[in-house]
Amino acid sequence: MSSRLTVPPVTSDTARTWVEVDLGRIAANVGALRKRLPDDTSILMTVKADAYGHGLVAVSRAALEAGVWGLGVAALSEARILRRERIDGPIVCLMPILPGEAADAVALDVVPAVTTWEQAEALAAAARSAGRRLPVHVEVDTGMGRAGVRDEDAAALVLRIHNELQGLILDGIFTHFASADEADSSFTEHQLDRFDALLEALADRGVRPARVHAANSAAALRFRRAARAVVRPGIALYGATGEIATGGDAGWRGDDVFEPALSWHARVVTVKTLAAGDAVSYHRRYVAAGAERIAVLAVGYGDGWPFPLSNRGHVLLRGRSTPIRGAVCMDLTMVDATPFPDLEAGEVATLIGRQGEERQGVEDVGREAGLMSYAVLTGIGSRVPRLYLGTDRT
Ligand SMILES: *Cc1c(COP(=O)(O)O)cnc(C)c1O
């Protein structure tokens, strides 16, 4: 990606810090996953939380063009943005809707997750009053311990929806893994056993929802058994598989297949020289041992650059990794520039991505900040403009 790094001109929008998203890379990641799945398995790409910080609308368009079946959101507000932008592909709302949201779900033509009888009834009533039938996906809790009807109650709920409710189409059924990314796969196997027992019990009663899904990125990469009619990956398609354990029977590794779509940069606003004993930033947590150069970068925790990187994280500058000095501030971060005596304001530091041969992945930032990659990516603030490569649309 470094070869294509576009350093934008200093305008009021792109002076301080920006994120570059390569939509061609998202499309390539979708293609790479597609190639490794059974032909009849379709992809529901999770684009919740502003497409993991990459930009909901641009990523959703690129993903649909690249052949994903549908988009997974967490909230109807996300579906509304997509519909407003005239994205008319299938949208599955993976988190349960709240009382009062049923009419919106129908109006936005969302496929909602159903986890209780009350939700099903409200959705059926809203669909009937709109004069249509709404496809729904029942979420089953096989051990995640989050949303989803508990699996011992799931058959009864599904059969009741199937038999009693006018207005709904039982289009899908899904479960979610608690630890598919961990080396020990036994709990994932256990969840799949419980899910399969339920599917069998339903099939015995003549109920076979078309779209069965379970696999997040980690499960889709690692376990053949987890890929059903649909897979439901997010993080892998953004190219951030660095925290997923290897192993499993599928025989391929995320790092060999997917590449990061996002890089994050910030400009040097000023450079100064410290004398021995001079301190840097709030609470004077870094004190210079001798004459040192410090570069002040125009990025801070107000942009989502994690505060815990204070005095411990790194950035790439002139193709080299250089340490953060002192506390990360809301708008500024100080880094060691002693090796670069001629460094100037306006030069670009890379927070996530490549410079020359050096790479700092989102997982590296996460490790130093004590955060998962997911949290680093979704934490990138709305103040940071997203610049898109690989398309003429933003
Ligand atoms: C976020 C989410 C996913 C995607 O998980 P990844 O680890 O990013 O692949 C899939 N399913 C559900 C229900 C989710 O909440």
Tab-separated table of C-alpha atoms and ligand atoms in Angstrom:
chain	number	residue	atom	x	y	z
A	1	MET	CA	0.000	0.000	0.000
A	2	SER	CA	2.931	2.355	0.586
A	3	SER	CA	3.574	2.702	-3.112
A	4	ARG	CA	0.103	4.077	-3.538
A	5	LEU	CA	0.068	6.254	-0.453
A	6	THR	CA	-1.561	9.484	-1.474
A	7	VAL	CA	-0.348	12.380	0.581
A	8	PRO	CA	-3.229	14.812	0.280
A	9	PRO	CA	-2.584	18.540	-0.035
A	10	VAL	CA	-2.756	20.553	3.162
A	11	THR	CA	-6.329	21.808	3.067
A	12	SER	CA	-8.486	22.532	6.046
A	13	ASP	CA	-9.891	18.999	5.772
A	14	THR	CA	-6.691	17.049	5.390
A	15	ALA	CA	-4.122	19.180	7.175
A	16	ARG	CA	-3.847	17.273	10.438
A	17	THR	CA	-4.674	13.636	10.056
A	18	TRP	CA	-6.523	11.356	7.676
A	19	VAL	CA	-7.383	7.754	7.032
A	20	GLU	CA	-6.880	6.199	3.626
A	21	VAL	CA	-9.217	3.337	2.702
A	22	ASP	CA	-8.407	1.216	-0.335
A	23	LEU	CA	-11.779	0.018	-1.621
A	24	GLY	CA	-9.999	-2.102	-4.217
A	25	ARG	CA	-8.493	-3.985	-1.303
A	26	ILE	CA	-11.926	-4.564	0.252
A	27	ALA	CA	-13.075	-5.966	-3.098
A	28	ALA	CA	-9.952	-8.133	-3.358
A	29	ASN	CA	-10.526	-9.460	0.173
A	30	VAL	CA	-14.129	-10.324	-0.708
A	31	GLY	CA	-12.879	-12.117	-3.837
A	32	ALA	CA	-10.219	-13.998	-1.870
A	33	LEU	CA	-12.788	-15.232	0.644
A	34	ARG	CA	-15.270	-16.129	-2.106
A	35	LYS	CA	-12.646	-18.359	-3.750
A	36	ARG	CA	-12.165	-20.330	-0.544
A	37	LEU	CA	-15.829	-20.955	0.250
A	38	PRO	CA	-18.144	-23.583	-1.192
A	39	ASP	CA	-19.845	-22.168	-4.319
A	40	ASP	CA	-23.275	-22.112	-2.720
A	41	THR	CA	-22.164	-20.174	0.371
A	42	SER	CA	-22.923	-16.475	0.264
A	43	ILE	CA	-21.309	-13.630	2.185
A	44	LEU	CA	-23.063	-11.333	4.633
A	45	MET	CA	-20.403	-8.690	5.318
A	46	THR	CA	-20.702	-6.942	8.660
A	47	VAL	CA	-20.498	-3.184	8.134
A	48	LYS	CA	-21.653	-2.125	11.605
A	49	ALA	CA	-19.908	0.738	13.422
A	50	ASP	CA	-19.210	2.691	10.233
A	51	ALA	CA	-17.786	-0.412	8.569
A	52	TYR	CA	-15.309	-0.922	11.436
A	53	GLY	CA	-14.254	2.708	11.050
A	54	HIS	CA	-13.649	2.405	7.294
A	55	GLY	CA	-16.787	4.286	6.191
A	56	LEU	CA	-20.220	2.658	6.003
A	57	VAL	CA	-21.457	3.861	2.640
A	58	ALA	CA	-18.285	3.575	0.564
A	59	VAL	CA	-17.440	0.135	1.951
A	60	SER	CA	-21.002	-1.145	1.517
A	61	ARG	CA	-21.083	-0.097	-2.143
A	62	ALA	CA	-17.694	-1.646	-2.812
A	63	ALA	CA	-18.680	-4.865	-1.048
A	64	LEU	CA	-21.951	-5.282	-2.950
A	65	GLU	CA	-20.148	-4.619	-6.234
A	66	ALA	CA	-17.586	-7.228	-5.252
A	67	GLY	CA	-20.371	-9.776	-4.860
A	68	VAL	CA	-21.363	-10.002	-1.232
A	69	TRP	CA	-24.978	-11.119	-0.796
A	70	GLY	CA	-25.855	-8.667	1.976
A	71	LEU	CA	-24.728	-6.199	4.637
A	72	GLY	CA	-24.832	-6.758	8.402
A	73	VAL	CA	-25.593	-3.757	10.608
A	74	ALA	CA	-26.126	-3.392	14.348
A	75	ALA	CA	-28.723	-0.633	14.336
A	76	LEU	CA	-31.581	0.622	12.205
A	77	SER	CA	-29.850	4.018	12.154
A	78	GLU	CA	-27.097	2.376	10.093
A	79	ALA	CA	-29.653	0.836	7.744
A	80	ARG	CA	-31.290	4.245	7.335
A	81	ILE	CA	-28.007	5.806	6.169
A	82	LEU	CA	-27.566	3.023	3.616
A	83	ARG	CA	-31.116	3.317	2.272
A	84	ARG	CA	-30.799	7.110	2.056
A	85	GLU	CA	-27.734	6.576	-0.112
A	86	ARG	CA	-29.838	4.312	-2.341
A	87	ILE	CA	-28.077	1.124	-1.390
A	88	ASP	CA	-30.836	-1.394	-1.927
A	89	GLY	CA	-29.131	-4.738	-1.279
A	90	PRO	CA	-30.225	-6.971	1.602
A	91	ILE	CA	-29.457	-5.511	5.049
A	92	VAL	CA	-29.583	-7.785	8.076
A	93	CYS	CA	-29.839	-6.044	11.451
A	94	LEU	CA	-27.824	-8.443	13.602
A	95	MET	CA	-28.692	-6.916	16.976
A	96	PRO	CA	-32.222	-7.159	18.376
A	97	ILE	CA	-34.549	-4.275	17.634
A	98	LEU	CA	-36.062	-2.314	20.522
A	99	PRO	CA	-39.749	-2.001	21.351
A	100	GLY	CA	-41.058	0.715	19.043
A	101	GLU	CA	-38.665	-0.007	16.173
A	102	ALA	CA	-40.716	-2.595	14.271
A	103	ALA	CA	-42.367	-0.141	11.870
A	104	ASP	CA	-38.976	1.370	11.019
A	105	ALA	CA	-37.513	-2.070	10.354
A	106	VAL	CA	-40.299	-2.718	7.848
A	107	ALA	CA	-40.050	0.745	6.276
A	108	LEU	CA	-36.277	0.357	5.832
A	109	ASP	CA	-36.746	-3.131	4.392
A	110	VAL	CA	-34.306	-4.613	6.893
A	111	VAL	CA	-34.067	-8.301	7.726
A	112	PRO	CA	-34.161	-8.123	11.530
A	113	ALA	CA	-32.699	-10.579	13.989
A	114	VAL	CA	-35.505	-12.008	16.094
A	115	THR	CA	-34.719	-13.248	19.589
A	116	THR	CA	-38.087	-13.095	21.402
A	117	TRP	CA	-41.761	-13.721	20.700
A	118	GLU	CA	-42.517	-10.055	21.467
A	119	GLN	CA	-40.157	-8.873	18.743
A	120	ALA	CA	-41.661	-11.347	16.287
A	121	GLU	CA	-45.213	-10.223	17.064
A	122	ALA	CA	-44.342	-6.532	16.748
A	123	LEU	CA	-42.572	-7.107	13.435
A	124	ALA	CA	-45.429	-9.237	12.103
A	125	ALA	CA	-47.965	-6.566	13.016
A	126	ALA	CA	-45.866	-3.839	11.386
A	127	ALA	CA	-45.420	-5.941	8.245
A	128	ARG	CA	-49.149	-6.693	8.023
A	129	SER	CA	-50.066	-3.041	8.352
A	130	ALA	CA	-47.609	-2.248	5.550
A	131	GLY	CA	-49.304	-4.935	3.478
A	132	ARG	CA	-46.255	-7.136	3.126
A	133	ARG	CA	-44.326	-10.047	4.586
A	134	LEU	CA	-40.984	-9.375	6.226
A	135	PRO	CA	-38.114	-11.884	6.115
A	136	VAL	CA	-36.525	-12.398	9.549
A	137	HIS	CA	-33.536	-14.320	10.916
A	138	VAL	CA	-33.899	-15.949	14.325
A	139	GLU	CA	-30.776	-15.650	16.465
A	140	VAL	CA	-29.997	-18.610	18.689
A	141	ASP	CA	-27.690	-18.397	21.705
A	142	THR	CA	-25.623	-21.598	21.688
A	143	GLY	CA	-23.139	-20.302	24.258
A	144	MET	CA	-22.228	-16.737	23.350
A	145	GLY	CA	-24.284	-15.507	26.292
A	146	ARG	CA	-25.369	-12.326	24.579
A	147	ALA	CA	-28.486	-11.725	22.502
A	148	GLY	CA	-30.336	-14.662	20.968
A	149	VAL	CA	-32.994	-17.052	22.189
A	150	ARG	CA	-31.429	-19.775	24.361
A	151	ASP	CA	-31.124	-22.898	22.288
A	152	GLU	CA	-33.393	-24.997	24.532
A	153	ASP	CA	-36.181	-22.470	23.845
A	154	ALA	CA	-35.305	-21.865	20.205
A	155	ALA	CA	-37.279	-24.669	18.550
A	156	ALA	CA	-40.483	-23.552	20.252
A	157	LEU	CA	-39.976	-19.929	19.199
A	158	VAL	CA	-39.130	-20.823	15.612
A	159	LEU	CA	-42.096	-23.188	15.268
A	160	ARG	CA	-44.456	-20.656	16.768
A	161	ILE	CA	-43.262	-17.964	14.330
A	162	HIS	CA	-43.518	-20.431	11.474
A	163	ASN	CA	-46.964	-21.712	12.388
A	164	GLU	CA	-48.736	-18.782	13.985
A	165	LEU	CA	-47.492	-15.523	12.535
A	166	GLN	CA	-48.850	-14.008	9.354
A	167	GLY	CA	-46.560	-11.299	8.083
A	168	LEU	CA	-43.154	-12.863	8.670
A	169	ILE	CA	-41.045	-15.109	6.468
A	170	LEU	CA	-38.678	-17.355	8.386
A	171	ASP	CA	-35.795	-16.649	6.021
A	172	GLY	CA	-32.852	-17.447	8.267
A	173	ILE	CA	-31.499	-18.768	11.534
A	174	PHE	CA	-28.106	-17.989	13.028
A	175	THR	CA	-25.801	-18.263	15.992
A	176	HIS	CA	-22.623	-16.440	17.014
A	177	PHE	CA	-19.351	-17.876	18.345
A	178	ALA	CA	-17.800	-16.744	21.601
A	179	SER	CA	-14.213	-17.779	20.925
A	180	ALA	CA	-13.677	-18.903	17.334
A	181	ASP	CA	-10.493	-16.810	17.251
A	182	GLU	CA	-8.870	-18.706	20.150
A	183	ALA	CA	-6.434	-21.557	19.627
A	184	ASP	CA	-8.627	-24.007	21.547
A	185	SER	CA	-11.509	-24.836	19.227
A	186	SER	CA	-13.473	-27.040	21.623
A	187	PHE	CA	-16.074	-24.446	22.590
A	188	THR	CA	-16.692	-23.555	18.942
A	189	GLU	CA	-17.273	-27.262	18.222
A	190	HIS	CA	-19.629	-27.408	21.184
A	191	GLN	CA	-21.607	-24.423	19.899
A	192	LEU	CA	-21.811	-25.997	16.428
A	193	ASP	CA	-23.061	-29.279	17.958
A	194	ARG	CA	-25.820	-27.406	19.772
A	195	PHE	CA	-26.706	-25.440	16.639
A	196	ASP	CA	-26.821	-28.611	14.525
A	197	ALA	CA	-29.022	-30.373	17.081
A	198	LEU	CA	-31.493	-27.506	16.832
A	199	LEU	CA	-31.413	-27.452	13.021
A	200	GLU	CA	-32.085	-31.207	13.002
A	201	ALA	CA	-34.985	-30.883	15.402
A	202	LEU	CA	-36.486	-28.179	13.182
A	203	ALA	CA	-35.922	-30.206	10.020
A	204	ASP	CA	-37.765	-33.103	11.680
A	205	ARG	CA	-40.726	-30.752	11.978
A	206	GLY	CA	-40.391	-29.715	8.332
A	207	VAL	CA	-38.805	-26.315	9.029
A	208	ARG	CA	-35.644	-25.580	7.047
A	209	PRO	CA	-34.797	-21.878	6.885
A	210	ALA	CA	-32.908	-21.068	3.683
A	211	ARG	CA	-30.213	-18.876	5.169
A	212	VAL	CA	-28.399	-20.637	7.978
A	213	HIS	CA	-25.342	-18.795	9.286
A	214	ALA	CA	-22.827	-19.025	12.095
A	215	ALA	CA	-19.318	-18.129	10.955
A	216	ASN	CA	-17.677	-14.844	11.842
A	217	SER	CA	-14.278	-14.211	10.232
A	218	ALA	CA	-12.335	-16.506	12.532
A	219	ALA	CA	-14.718	-19.437	12.072
A	220	ALA	CA	-14.928	-18.945	8.295
A	221	LEU	CA	-11.128	-19.047	8.098
A	222	ARG	CA	-10.576	-21.973	10.407
A	223	PHE	CA	-13.477	-24.434	10.404
A	224	ARG	CA	-15.020	-25.980	7.300
A	225	ARG	CA	-17.999	-27.057	9.344
A	226	ALA	CA	-18.873	-23.474	10.250
A	227	ALA	CA	-19.566	-22.234	6.717
A	228	ARG	CA	-23.249	-22.818	6.027
A	229	ALA	CA	-25.515	-21.185	3.432
A	230	VAL	CA	-24.118	-17.845	4.587
A	231	VAL	CA	-20.949	-16.665	6.350
A	232	ARG	CA	-20.903	-13.429	8.305
A	233	PRO	CA	-17.361	-12.015	8.368
A	234	GLY	CA	-16.239	-8.522	9.212
A	235	ILE	CA	-12.674	-8.123	10.426
A	236	ALA	CA	-11.132	-10.438	7.804
A	237	LEU	CA	-12.609	-8.482	4.904
A	238	TYR	CA	-11.048	-5.328	6.355
A	239	GLY	CA	-7.764	-7.248	6.351
A	240	ALA	CA	-7.114	-7.294	10.087
A	241	THR	CA	-6.703	-10.989	10.887
A	242	GLY	CA	-3.564	-10.626	13.003
A	243	GLU	CA	-5.265	-11.620	16.244
A	244	ILE	CA	-6.980	-14.773	14.965
A	245	ALA	CA	-5.319	-17.992	16.123
A	246	THR	CA	-4.140	-20.334	13.400
A	247	GLY	CA	-5.140	-23.972	13.151
A	248	GLY	CA	-8.434	-25.591	12.305
A	249	ASP	CA	-9.273	-27.843	9.379
A	250	ALA	CA	-9.986	-25.304	6.660
A	251	GLY	CA	-6.303	-25.123	5.841
A	252	TRP	CA	-5.788	-21.424	5.158
A	253	ARG	CA	-4.587	-18.458	7.157
A	254	GLY	CA	-6.021	-14.969	7.147
A	255	ASP	CA	-2.619	-13.320	6.966
A	256	ASP	CA	-1.829	-15.191	3.742
A	257	VAL	CA	-5.048	-14.159	2.053
A	258	PHE	CA	-6.274	-10.771	3.266
A	259	GLU	CA	-4.567	-7.400	3.271
A	260	PRO	CA	-5.409	-4.324	5.305
A	261	ALA	CA	-7.630	-1.815	3.554
A	262	LEU	CA	-7.005	1.039	5.972
A	263	SER	CA	-4.001	3.184	6.781
A	264	TRP	CA	-3.865	6.180	9.120
A	265	HIS	CA	-1.556	9.163	8.882
A	266	ALA	CA	-0.858	12.434	10.664
A	267	ARG	CA	1.295	15.394	9.817
A	268	VAL	CA	4.211	16.843	11.744
A	269	VAL	CA	3.098	20.322	12.840
A	270	THR	CA	6.339	21.434	14.451
A	271	VAL	CA	9.722	20.106	15.563
A	272	LYS	CA	11.688	21.257	18.583
A	273	THR	CA	14.878	20.518	20.462
A	274	LEU	CA	14.848	19.614	24.155
A	275	ALA	CA	17.717	20.003	26.606
A	276	ALA	CA	18.525	17.489	29.376
A	277	GLY	CA	15.806	17.683	32.031
A	278	ASP	CA	13.121	19.172	29.766
A	279	ALA	CA	9.791	17.362	30.016
A	280	VAL	CA	7.166	16.551	27.385
A	281	SER	CA	3.379	16.973	27.629
A	282	TYR	CA	0.883	16.797	30.495
A	283	HIS	CA	2.163	15.620	33.860
A	284	ARG	CA	5.756	15.671	32.576
A	285	ARG	CA	5.833	11.895	32.104
A	286	TYR	CA	8.796	11.960	29.715
A	287	VAL	CA	11.987	13.803	30.638
A	288	ALA	CA	14.802	14.202	28.091
A	289	ALA	CA	18.140	12.671	29.118
A	290	GLY	CA	20.103	15.011	26.870
A	291	ALA	CA	19.635	17.084	23.729
A	292	GLU	CA	16.710	15.445	21.905
A	293	ARG	CA	14.522	16.336	18.944
A	294	ILE	CA	10.766	16.003	19.363
A	295	ALA	CA	8.228	16.041	16.524
A	296	VAL	CA	4.746	17.220	17.373
A	297	LEU	CA	2.091	15.295	15.385
A	298	ALA	CA	-1.384	16.636	14.666
A	299	VAL	CA	-3.315	13.699	16.076
A	300	GLY	CA	-4.570	12.892	19.551
A	301	TYR	CA	-7.124	10.965	21.555
A	302	GLY	CA	-9.756	13.406	20.259
A	303	ASP	CA	-9.209	11.633	16.926
A	304	GLY	CA	-9.426	8.212	18.544
A	305	TRP	CA	-5.641	7.731	18.771
A	306	PRO	CA	-5.584	5.758	22.021
A	307	PHE	CA	-4.445	7.616	25.144
A	308	PRO	CA	-2.847	4.423	26.591
A	309	LEU	CA	-0.177	4.767	23.872
A	310	SER	CA	1.258	7.584	26.024
A	311	ASN	CA	4.988	7.004	26.561
A	312	ARG	CA	4.762	3.482	25.058
A	313	GLY	CA	3.388	3.450	21.519
A	314	HIS	CA	5.174	4.077	18.227
A	315	VAL	CA	4.588	5.698	14.843
A	316	LEU	CA	6.431	5.396	11.528
A	317	LEU	CA	8.419	8.423	10.461
A	318	ARG	CA	10.675	8.478	7.394
A	319	GLY	CA	10.267	4.733	7.102
A	320	ARG	CA	11.331	3.978	10.668
A	321	SER	CA	9.502	3.150	13.864
A	322	THR	CA	9.937	5.896	16.468
A	323	PRO	CA	8.574	6.032	20.032
A	324	ILE	CA	5.867	8.282	21.441
A	325	ARG	CA	7.137	10.630	24.147
A	326	GLY	CA	4.937	11.734	27.035
A	327	ALA	CA	1.173	11.778	27.298
A	328	VAL	CA	-0.958	11.652	24.147
A	329	CYS	CA	-3.053	14.861	24.175
A	330	MET	CA	-6.506	15.486	22.724
A	331	ASP	CA	-5.101	17.016	19.525
A	332	LEU	CA	-1.346	16.364	19.553
A	333	THR	CA	1.111	13.507	20.050
A	334	MET	CA	4.844	13.939	20.558
A	335	VAL	CA	7.362	11.459	19.123
A	336	ASP	CA	11.131	11.095	19.127
A	337	ALA	CA	12.671	12.828	16.086
A	338	THR	CA	16.288	12.760	17.244
A	339	PRO	CA	17.324	10.512	14.309
A	340	PHE	CA	15.886	13.030	11.818
A	341	PRO	CA	17.687	16.357	12.331
A	342	ASP	CA	16.239	17.900	9.166
A	343	LEU	CA	12.609	16.832	9.748
A	344	GLU	CA	10.142	19.576	8.818
A	345	ALA	CA	6.584	20.588	9.520
A	346	GLY	CA	4.198	19.036	6.975
A	347	GLU	CA	5.948	15.671	6.767
A	348	VAL	CA	3.773	12.612	7.270
A	349	ALA	CA	3.865	10.107	10.098
A	350	THR	CA	2.039	6.804	9.697
A	351	LEU	CA	0.072	5.505	12.668
A	352	ILE	CA	-1.333	2.387	10.971
A	353	GLY	CA	0.083	1.140	7.684
A	354	ARG	CA	3.379	1.056	5.843
A	355	GLN	CA	6.230	3.434	5.215
A	356	GLY	CA	8.865	1.892	2.978
A	357	GLU	CA	9.822	-1.490	4.404
A	358	GLU	CA	8.359	-0.783	7.832
A	359	ARG	CA	4.842	-1.763	8.779
A	360	GLN	CA	2.816	-0.943	11.876
A	361	GLY	CA	-0.372	-2.993	11.810
A	362	VAL	CA	-3.552	-2.209	13.668
A	363	GLU	CA	-2.775	-5.227	15.857
A	364	ASP	CA	0.593	-3.654	16.795
A	365	VAL	CA	-1.150	-0.466	17.875
A	366	GLY	CA	-3.700	-2.549	19.739
A	367	ARG	CA	-1.037	-4.535	21.562
A	368	GLU	CA	0.673	-1.360	22.764
A	369	ALA	CA	-2.632	0.274	23.718
A	370	GLY	CA	-4.142	-2.812	25.382
A	371	LEU	CA	-6.985	-2.903	22.854
A	372	MET	CA	-8.260	-5.364	20.269
A	373	SER	CA	-7.907	-4.354	16.608
A	374	TYR	CA	-11.699	-3.965	16.503
A	375	ALA	CA	-11.555	-1.298	19.218
A	376	VAL	CA	-8.689	0.604	17.575
A	377	LEU	CA	-10.460	0.665	14.194
A	378	THR	CA	-13.914	1.574	15.446
A	379	GLY	CA	-12.356	4.176	17.736
A	380	ILE	CA	-10.982	6.269	14.850
A	381	GLY	CA	-12.958	9.450	15.279
A	382	SER	CA	-15.347	11.295	13.012
A	383	ARG	CA	-12.880	14.230	12.971
A	384	VAL	CA	-10.536	12.119	10.830
A	385	PRO	CA	-11.456	12.373	7.135
A	386	ARG	CA	-11.590	9.115	5.192
A	387	LEU	CA	-9.974	9.298	1.737
A	388	TYR	CA	-10.928	6.518	-0.650
A	389	LEU	CA	-8.759	4.777	-3.203
A	390	GLY	CA	-9.961	2.374	-5.821
A	391	THR	CA	-13.076	4.256	-6.841
A	392	ASP	CA	-14.096	7.717	-7.964
A	393	ARG	CA	-16.910	7.750	-5.435
A	394	THR	CA	-16.676	8.738	-1.831
B	1	LIG	C1	-19.579	-8.287	14.489
B	1	LIG	C2	-20.262	-9.548	14.192
B	1	LIG	C3	-19.776	-10.396	13.191
B	1	LIG	C4	-18.447	-10.198	12.500
B	1	LIG	O1	-17.392	-10.602	13.322
B	1	LIG	P1	-15.870	-10.579	12.830
B	1	LIG	O2	-15.117	-11.116	13.966
B	1	LIG	O3	-15.558	-9.133	12.562
B	1	LIG	O4	-15.786	-11.382	11.594
B	1	LIG	C5	-20.557	-11.484	12.852
B	1	LIG	N1	-21.712	-11.742	13.474
B	1	LIG	C6	-22.207	-10.965	14.463
B	1	LIG	C7	-23.484	-11.305	15.113
B	1	LIG	C8	-21.486	-9.859	14.871
B	1	LIG	O5	-21.932	-9.124	15.883
